[in-house]
PDB file of C-alpha atoms in Angstrom:
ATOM      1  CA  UNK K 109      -6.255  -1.290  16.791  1.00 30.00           C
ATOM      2  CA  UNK K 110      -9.177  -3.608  17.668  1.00 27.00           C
ATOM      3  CA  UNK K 111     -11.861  -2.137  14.788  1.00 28.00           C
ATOM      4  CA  UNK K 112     -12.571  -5.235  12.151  1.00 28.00           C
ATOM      5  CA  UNK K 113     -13.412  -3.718   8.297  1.00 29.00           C
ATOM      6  CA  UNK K 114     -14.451  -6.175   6.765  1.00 30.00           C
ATOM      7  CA  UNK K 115     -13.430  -5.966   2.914  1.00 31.00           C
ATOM      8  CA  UNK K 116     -14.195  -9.097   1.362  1.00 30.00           C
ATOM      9  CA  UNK K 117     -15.006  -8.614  -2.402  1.00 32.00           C
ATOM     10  CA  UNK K 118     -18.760  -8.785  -3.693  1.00 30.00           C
ATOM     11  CA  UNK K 119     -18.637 -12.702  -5.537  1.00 27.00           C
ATOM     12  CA  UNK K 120     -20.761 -11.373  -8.864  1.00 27.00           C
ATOM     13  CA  UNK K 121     -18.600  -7.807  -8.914  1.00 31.00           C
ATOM     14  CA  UNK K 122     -14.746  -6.637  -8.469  1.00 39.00           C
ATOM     15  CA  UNK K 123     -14.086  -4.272  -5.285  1.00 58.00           C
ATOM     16  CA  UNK K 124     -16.051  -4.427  -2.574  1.00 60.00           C
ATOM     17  CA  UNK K 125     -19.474  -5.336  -1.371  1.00 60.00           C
ATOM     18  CA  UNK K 126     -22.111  -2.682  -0.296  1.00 63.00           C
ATOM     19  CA  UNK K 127     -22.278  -4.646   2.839  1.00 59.00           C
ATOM     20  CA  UNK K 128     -18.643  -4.598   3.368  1.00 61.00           C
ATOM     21  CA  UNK K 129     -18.090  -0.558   2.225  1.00 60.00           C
ATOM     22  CA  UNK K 130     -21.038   0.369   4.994  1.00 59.00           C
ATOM     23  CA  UNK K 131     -19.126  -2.058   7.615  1.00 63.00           C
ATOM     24  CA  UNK K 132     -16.361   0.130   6.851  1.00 60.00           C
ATOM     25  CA  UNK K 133     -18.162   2.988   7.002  1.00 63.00           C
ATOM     26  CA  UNK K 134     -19.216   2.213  10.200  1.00 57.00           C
ATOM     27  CA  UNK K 135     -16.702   1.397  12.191  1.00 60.00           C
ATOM     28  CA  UNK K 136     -14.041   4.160  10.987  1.00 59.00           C
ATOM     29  CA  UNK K 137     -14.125   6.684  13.881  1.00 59.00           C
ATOM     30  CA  UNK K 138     -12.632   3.760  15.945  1.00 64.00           C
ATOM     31  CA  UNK K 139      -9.459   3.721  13.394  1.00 74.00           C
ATOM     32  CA  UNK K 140      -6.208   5.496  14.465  1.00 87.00           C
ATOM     33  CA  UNK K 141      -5.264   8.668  12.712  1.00 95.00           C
ATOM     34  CA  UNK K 142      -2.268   6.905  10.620  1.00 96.00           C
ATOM     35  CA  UNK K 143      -1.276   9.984   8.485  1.00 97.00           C
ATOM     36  CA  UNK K 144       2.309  10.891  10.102  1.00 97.00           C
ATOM     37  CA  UNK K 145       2.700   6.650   9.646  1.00 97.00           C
ATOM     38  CA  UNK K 146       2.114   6.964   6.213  1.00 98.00           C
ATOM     39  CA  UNK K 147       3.934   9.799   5.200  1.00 97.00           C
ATOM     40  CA  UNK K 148       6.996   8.006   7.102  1.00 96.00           C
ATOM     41  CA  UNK K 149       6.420   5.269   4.520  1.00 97.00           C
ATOM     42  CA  UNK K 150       6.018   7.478   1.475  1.00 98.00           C
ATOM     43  CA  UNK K 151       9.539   8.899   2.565  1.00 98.00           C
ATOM     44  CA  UNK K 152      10.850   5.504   2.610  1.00 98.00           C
ATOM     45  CA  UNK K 153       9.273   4.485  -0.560  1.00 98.00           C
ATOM     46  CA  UNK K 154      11.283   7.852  -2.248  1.00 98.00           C
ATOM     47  CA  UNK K 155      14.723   6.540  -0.256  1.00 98.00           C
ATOM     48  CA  UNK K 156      14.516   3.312  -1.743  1.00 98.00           C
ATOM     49  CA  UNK K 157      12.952   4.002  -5.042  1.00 98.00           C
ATOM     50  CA  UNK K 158      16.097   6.408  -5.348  1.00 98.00           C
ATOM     51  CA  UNK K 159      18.776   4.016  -4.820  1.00 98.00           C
ATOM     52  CA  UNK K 160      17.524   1.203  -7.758  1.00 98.00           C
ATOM     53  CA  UNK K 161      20.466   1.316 -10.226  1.00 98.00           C
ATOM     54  CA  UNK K 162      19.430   1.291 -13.931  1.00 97.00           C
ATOM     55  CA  UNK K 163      20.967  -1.700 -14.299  1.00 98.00           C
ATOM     56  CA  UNK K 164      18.341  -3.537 -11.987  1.00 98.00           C
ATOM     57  CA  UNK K 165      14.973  -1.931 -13.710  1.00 98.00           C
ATOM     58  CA  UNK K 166      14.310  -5.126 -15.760  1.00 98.00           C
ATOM     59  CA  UNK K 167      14.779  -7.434 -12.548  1.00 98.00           C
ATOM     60  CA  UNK K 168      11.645  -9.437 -11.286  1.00 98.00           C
ATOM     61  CA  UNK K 169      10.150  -8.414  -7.719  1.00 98.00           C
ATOM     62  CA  UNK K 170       7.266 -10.360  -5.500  1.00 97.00           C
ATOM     63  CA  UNK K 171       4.887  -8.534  -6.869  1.00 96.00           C
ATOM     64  CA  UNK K 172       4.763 -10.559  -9.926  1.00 92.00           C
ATOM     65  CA  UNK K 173       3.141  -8.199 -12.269  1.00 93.00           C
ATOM     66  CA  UNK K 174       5.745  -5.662 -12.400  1.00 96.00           C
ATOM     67  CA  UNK K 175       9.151  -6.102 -12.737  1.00 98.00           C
ATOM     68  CA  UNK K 176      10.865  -3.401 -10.940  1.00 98.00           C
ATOM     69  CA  UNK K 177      10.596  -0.601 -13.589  1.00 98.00           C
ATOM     70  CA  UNK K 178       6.598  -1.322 -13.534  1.00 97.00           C
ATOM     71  CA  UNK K 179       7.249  -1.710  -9.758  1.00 97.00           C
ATOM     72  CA  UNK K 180       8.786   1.841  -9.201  1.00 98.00           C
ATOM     73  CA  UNK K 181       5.546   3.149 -12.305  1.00 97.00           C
ATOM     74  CA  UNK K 182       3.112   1.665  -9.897  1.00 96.00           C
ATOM     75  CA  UNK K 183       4.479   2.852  -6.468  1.00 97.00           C
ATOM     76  CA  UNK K 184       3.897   6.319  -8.164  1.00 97.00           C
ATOM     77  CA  UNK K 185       0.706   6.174  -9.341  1.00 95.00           C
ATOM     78  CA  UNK K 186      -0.338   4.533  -5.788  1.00 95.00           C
ATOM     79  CA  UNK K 187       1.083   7.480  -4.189  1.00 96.00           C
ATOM     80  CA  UNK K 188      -0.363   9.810  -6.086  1.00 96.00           C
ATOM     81  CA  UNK K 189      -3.889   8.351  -5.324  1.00 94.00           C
ATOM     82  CA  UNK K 190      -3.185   8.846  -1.774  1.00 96.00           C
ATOM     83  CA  UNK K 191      -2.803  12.731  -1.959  1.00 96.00           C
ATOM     84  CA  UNK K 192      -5.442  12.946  -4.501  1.00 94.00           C
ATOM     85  CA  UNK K 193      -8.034  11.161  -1.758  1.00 95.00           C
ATOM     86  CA  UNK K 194      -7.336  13.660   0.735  1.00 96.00           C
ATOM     87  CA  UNK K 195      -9.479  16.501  -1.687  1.00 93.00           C
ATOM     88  CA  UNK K 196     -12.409  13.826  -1.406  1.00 91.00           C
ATOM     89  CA  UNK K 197     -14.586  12.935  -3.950  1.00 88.00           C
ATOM     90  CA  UNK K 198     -13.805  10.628  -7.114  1.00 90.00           C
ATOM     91  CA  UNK K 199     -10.060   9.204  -7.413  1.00 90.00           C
ATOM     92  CA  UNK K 200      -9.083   7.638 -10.923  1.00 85.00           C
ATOM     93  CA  UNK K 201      -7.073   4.862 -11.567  1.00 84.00           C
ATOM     94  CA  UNK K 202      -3.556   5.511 -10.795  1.00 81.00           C
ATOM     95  CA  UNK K 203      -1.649   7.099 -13.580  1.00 83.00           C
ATOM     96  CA  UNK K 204       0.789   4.221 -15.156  1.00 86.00           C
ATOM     97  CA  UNK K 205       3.249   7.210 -15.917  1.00 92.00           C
ATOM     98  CA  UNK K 206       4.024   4.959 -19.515  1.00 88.00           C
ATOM     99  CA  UNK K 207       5.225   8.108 -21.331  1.00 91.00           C
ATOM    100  CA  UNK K 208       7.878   9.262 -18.314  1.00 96.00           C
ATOM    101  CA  UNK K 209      10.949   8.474 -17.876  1.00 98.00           C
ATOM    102  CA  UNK K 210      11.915   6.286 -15.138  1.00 98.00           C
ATOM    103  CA  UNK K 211      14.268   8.974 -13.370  1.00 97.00           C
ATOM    104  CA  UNK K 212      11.040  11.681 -13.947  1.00 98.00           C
ATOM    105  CA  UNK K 213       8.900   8.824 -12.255  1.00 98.00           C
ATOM    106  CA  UNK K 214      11.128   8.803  -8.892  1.00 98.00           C
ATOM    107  CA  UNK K 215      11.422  12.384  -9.109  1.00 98.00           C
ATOM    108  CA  UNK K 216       7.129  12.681  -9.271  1.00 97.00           C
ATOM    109  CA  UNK K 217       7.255  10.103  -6.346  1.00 98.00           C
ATOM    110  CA  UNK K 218       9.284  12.356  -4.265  1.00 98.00           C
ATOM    111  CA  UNK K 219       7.197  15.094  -5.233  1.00 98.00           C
ATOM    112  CA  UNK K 220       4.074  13.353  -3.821  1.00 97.00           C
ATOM    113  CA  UNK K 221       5.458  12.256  -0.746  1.00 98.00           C
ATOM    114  CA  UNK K 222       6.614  16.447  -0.274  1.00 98.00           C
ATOM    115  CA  UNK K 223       2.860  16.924  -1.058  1.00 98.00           C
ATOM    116  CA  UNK K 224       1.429  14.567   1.356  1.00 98.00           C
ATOM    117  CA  UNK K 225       1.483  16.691   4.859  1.00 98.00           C
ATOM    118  CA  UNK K 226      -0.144  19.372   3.314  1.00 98.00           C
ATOM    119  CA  UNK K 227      -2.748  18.003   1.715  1.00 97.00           C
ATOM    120  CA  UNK K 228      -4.111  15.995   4.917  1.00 98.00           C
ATOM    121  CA  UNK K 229      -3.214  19.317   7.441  1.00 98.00           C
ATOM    122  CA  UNK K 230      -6.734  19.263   7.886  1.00 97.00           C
ATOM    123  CA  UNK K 231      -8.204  16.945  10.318  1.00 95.00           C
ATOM    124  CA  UNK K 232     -11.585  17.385   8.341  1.00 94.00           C
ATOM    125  CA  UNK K 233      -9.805  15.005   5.308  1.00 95.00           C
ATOM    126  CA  UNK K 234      -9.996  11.756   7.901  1.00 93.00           C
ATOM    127  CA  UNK K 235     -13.789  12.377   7.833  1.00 88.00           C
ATOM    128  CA  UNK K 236     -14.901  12.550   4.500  1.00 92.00           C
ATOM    129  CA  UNK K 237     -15.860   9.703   1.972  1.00 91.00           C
ATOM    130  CA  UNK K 238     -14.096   9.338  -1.081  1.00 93.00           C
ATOM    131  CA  UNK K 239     -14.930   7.161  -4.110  1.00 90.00           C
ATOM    132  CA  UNK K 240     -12.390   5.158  -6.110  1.00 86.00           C
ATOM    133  CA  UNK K 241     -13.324   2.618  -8.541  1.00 81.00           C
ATOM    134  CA  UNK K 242     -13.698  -0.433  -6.610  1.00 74.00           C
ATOM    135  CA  UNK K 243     -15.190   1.534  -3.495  1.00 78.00           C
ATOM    136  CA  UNK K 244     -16.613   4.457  -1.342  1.00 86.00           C
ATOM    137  CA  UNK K 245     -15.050   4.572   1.789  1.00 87.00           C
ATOM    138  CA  UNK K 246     -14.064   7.213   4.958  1.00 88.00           C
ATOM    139  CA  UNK K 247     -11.038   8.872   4.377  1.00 92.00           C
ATOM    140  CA  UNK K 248      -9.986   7.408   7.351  1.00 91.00           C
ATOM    141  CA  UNK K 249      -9.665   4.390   6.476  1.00 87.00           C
ATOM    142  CA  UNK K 250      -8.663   4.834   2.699  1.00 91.00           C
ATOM    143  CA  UNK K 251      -5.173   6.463   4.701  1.00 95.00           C
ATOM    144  CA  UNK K 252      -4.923   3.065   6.801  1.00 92.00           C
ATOM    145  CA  UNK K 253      -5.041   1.065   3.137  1.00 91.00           C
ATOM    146  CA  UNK K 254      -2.640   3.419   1.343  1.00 95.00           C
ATOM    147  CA  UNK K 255      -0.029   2.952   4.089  1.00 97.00           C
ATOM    148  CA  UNK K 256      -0.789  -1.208   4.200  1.00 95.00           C
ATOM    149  CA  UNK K 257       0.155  -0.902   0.115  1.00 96.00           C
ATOM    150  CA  UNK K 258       2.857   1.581   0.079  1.00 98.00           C
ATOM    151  CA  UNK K 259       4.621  -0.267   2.562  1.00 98.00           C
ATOM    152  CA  UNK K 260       4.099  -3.666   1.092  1.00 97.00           C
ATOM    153  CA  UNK K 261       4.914  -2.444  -2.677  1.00 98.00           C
ATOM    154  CA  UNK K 262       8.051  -0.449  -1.130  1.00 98.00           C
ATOM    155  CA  UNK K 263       9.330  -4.185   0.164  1.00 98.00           C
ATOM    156  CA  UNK K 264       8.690  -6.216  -3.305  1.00 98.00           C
ATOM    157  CA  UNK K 265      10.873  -2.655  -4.518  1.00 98.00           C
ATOM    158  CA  UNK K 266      13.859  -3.734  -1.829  1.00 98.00           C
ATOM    159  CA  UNK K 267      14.190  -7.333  -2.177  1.00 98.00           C
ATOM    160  CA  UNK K 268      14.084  -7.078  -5.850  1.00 98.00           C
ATOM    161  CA  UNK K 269      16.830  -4.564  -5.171  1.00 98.00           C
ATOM    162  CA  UNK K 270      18.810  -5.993  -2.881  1.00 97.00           C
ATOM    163  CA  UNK K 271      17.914  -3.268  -0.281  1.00 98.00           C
ATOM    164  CA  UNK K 272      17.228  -3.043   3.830  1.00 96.00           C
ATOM    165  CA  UNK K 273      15.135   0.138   4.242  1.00 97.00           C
ATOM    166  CA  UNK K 274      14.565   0.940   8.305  1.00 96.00           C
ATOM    167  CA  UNK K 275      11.023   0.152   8.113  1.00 97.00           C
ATOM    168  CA  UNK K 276       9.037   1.889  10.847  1.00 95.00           C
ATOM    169  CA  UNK K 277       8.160  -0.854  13.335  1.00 93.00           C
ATOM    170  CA  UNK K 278       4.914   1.115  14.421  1.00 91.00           C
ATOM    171  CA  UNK K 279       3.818   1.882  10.794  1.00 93.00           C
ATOM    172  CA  UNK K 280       4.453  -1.637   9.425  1.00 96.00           C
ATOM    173  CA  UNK K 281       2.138  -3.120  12.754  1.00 94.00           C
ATOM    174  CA  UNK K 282      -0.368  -0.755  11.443  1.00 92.00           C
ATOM    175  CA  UNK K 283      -0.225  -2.271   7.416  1.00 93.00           C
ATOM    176  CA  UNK K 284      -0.126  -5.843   9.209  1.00 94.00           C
ATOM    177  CA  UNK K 285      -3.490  -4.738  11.457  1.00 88.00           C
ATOM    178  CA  UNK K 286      -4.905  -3.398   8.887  1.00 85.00           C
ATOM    179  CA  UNK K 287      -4.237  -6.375   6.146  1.00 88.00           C
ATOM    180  CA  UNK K 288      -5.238  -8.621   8.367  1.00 87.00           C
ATOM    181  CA  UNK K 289      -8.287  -7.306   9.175  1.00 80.00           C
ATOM    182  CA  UNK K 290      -9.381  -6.030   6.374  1.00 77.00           C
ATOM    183  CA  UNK K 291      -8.410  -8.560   3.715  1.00 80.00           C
ATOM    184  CA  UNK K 292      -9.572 -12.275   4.822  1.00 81.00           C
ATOM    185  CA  UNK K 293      -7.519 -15.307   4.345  1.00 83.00           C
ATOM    186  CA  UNK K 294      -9.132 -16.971   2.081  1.00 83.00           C
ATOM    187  CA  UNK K 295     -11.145 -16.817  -0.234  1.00 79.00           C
ATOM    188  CA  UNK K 296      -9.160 -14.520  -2.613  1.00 79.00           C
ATOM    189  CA  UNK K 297     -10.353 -15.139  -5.967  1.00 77.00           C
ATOM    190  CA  UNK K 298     -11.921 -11.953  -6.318  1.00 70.00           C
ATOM    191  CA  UNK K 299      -8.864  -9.925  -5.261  1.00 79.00           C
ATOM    192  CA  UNK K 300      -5.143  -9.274  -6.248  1.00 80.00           C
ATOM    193  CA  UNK K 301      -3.781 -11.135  -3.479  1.00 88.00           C
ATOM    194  CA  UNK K 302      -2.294 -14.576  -3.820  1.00 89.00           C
ATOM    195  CA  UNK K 303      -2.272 -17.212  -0.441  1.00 93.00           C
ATOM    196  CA  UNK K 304      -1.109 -16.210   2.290  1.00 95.00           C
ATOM    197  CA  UNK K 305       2.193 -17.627   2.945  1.00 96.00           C
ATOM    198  CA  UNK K 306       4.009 -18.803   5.589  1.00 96.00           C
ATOM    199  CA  UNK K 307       5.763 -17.074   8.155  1.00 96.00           C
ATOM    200  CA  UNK K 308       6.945 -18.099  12.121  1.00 95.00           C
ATOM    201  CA  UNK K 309       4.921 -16.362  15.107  1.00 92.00           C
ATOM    202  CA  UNK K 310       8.286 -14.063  15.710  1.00 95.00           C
ATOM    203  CA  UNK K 311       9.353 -13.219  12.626  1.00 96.00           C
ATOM    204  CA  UNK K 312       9.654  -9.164  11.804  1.00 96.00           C
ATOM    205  CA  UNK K 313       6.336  -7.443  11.096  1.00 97.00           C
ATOM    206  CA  UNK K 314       7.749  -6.736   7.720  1.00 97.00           C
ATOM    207  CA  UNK K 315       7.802 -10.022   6.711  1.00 97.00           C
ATOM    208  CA  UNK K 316       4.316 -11.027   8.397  1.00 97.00           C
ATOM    209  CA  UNK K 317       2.721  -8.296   6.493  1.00 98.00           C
ATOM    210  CA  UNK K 318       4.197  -9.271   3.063  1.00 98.00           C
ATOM    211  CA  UNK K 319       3.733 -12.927   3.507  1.00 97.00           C
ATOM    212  CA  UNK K 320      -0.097 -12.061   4.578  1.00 96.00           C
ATOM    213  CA  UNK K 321      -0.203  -9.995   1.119  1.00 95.00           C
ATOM    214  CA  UNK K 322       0.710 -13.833  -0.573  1.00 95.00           C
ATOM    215  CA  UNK K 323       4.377 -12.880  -0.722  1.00 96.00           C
ATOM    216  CA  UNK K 324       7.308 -15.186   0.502  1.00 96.00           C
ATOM    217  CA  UNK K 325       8.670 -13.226   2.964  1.00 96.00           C
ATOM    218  CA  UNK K 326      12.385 -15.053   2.266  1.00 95.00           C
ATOM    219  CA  UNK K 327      11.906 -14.156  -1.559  1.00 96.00           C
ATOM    220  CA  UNK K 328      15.080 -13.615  -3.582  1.00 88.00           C
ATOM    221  CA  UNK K 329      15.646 -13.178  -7.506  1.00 78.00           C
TER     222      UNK K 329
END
C-alpha cells in the first residue's frame, strides 16, 4: 500500500475534516480490495470471542473503556457496522446490544461475520460512499478501517483473555498500513486513541499495530 488518507480530526468538530474526508475520497481507487482480509479477521474475532470463559467477563482489557464483557458488546456492534456499510448510505452508531445476553452477543457476532461475504459479493460495494456519524467516505476505504479496528479490538479481547489467536500476518500489515497512515501520531486530542507506544523495529505486526492504536503491546491484567 503506498496511498496516504489523511484522517486527522477537524480541531472545532469530532470525526473528520471535510478536507481530510475528500483526501480520502480521492485517493481510494489506489487502496487494495481488503474484503477476504477482513472477513479472515471477523472469523477470528468469533474464535476468540467464543473461547472467553464467564468467569473472565468482568476482567479489564487495553482498551480501557470496556472491560471484556463491554469489549465482546462493542466488537459486535463494530461488526455489525461493517456489513451494514456494504448497503451504502447512512450507518448508525453501533448497537451496544445492553439488553442481550452475553452468550446471544457472541452468537450475533458469529452471525455477522457468516453475513459478511455476501453482503460485499458485489464489487460495486468498494465504490460507493457511505455516511456514518463522524464521516462520508468510499466504501473502500471504510472496509480498510473496519479490518484496522476489528483486528485491534479482537487483540485487547485476547490479552485480556489470556489468548494467542493466529493472526493473519497479511491482514494485520494491512490494519498497521492503514493506522499508520490514516491516523497521525500526534496530535490525538480529538480522537479515541491514546500515544502511541513503544514498540522495537522487529517486533510482530500485531503488536506494532496495537501499540500504534496507544496500546502497550506487552500489556497484561
Amino acid at each position: 500500500m503506498t496511498t496516504t488518507i489523511t484522517t486527522t480530526p477537524d480541531p472545532a468538530a469530532s470525526g473528520m475534516s471535510a478536507a481530510a474526508q475528500a483526501d480520502a475520497a480521492a485517493r481510494a481507487g489506489q487502496l487494495p480490495d481488503v474484503r477476504r482480509q477482513l472477513q479472515s479477521a471477523l472469523d477470528l474475532a468469533v474464535e476468540t470471542a467464543r473461547a472467553v470463559r464467564p468467569g473472565q467477563l468482568d476482567l479489564p482489557t487495553p482498551c480501557t473503556e470496556y472491560d471484556v464483557d463491554g469489549l465482546i458488546r462493542h466488537l459486535a456492534g463494530a461488526a455489525d457496522r461493517s456489513v451494514v456499510a456494504a448497503a451504502g448510505g447512512n450507518v448508525p452508531e453501533p448497537d451496544p446490544y445492553s439488553d442481550v445476553t452475553i452468550t446471544d452477543v457472541v452468537e450475533l457476532l458469529a452471525a455477522t461475520a457468516a453475513a459478511f461475504s455476501a453482503a460485499w459479493a458485489d464489487d460495486a460495494t468498494l465504490d460507493q460512499m457511505v455516511s456514518l456519524p463522524w464521516a462520508t467516505l468510499p466504501a473502500r476505504v471504510l472496509v480498510a478501517i473496519y479490518l484496522s479496528e476489528i483486528t485491534t479490538h479482537t487483540w485487547d479481547l485476547a490479552v485480556a483473555t489470556g489468548q494467542q489467536p493466529a493472526f493473519e500476518e497479511q491482514a494485520v500489515e494491512i490494519a498497521l498500513a492503514t493506522m499508520r497512515m490514516g491516523l497521525p501520531a500526534e496530535p490525538r486530542d480529538q480522537t479515541p486513541f491514546g500515544p502511541v507506544q513503544p514498540v522495537d523495529d522487529d517486533a510482530p505486526a500485531i503488536q506494532q499495530l496495537v501499540a500504534w492504536c496507544g496500546r502497550n503491546p506487552v500489556w497484561s491484567t
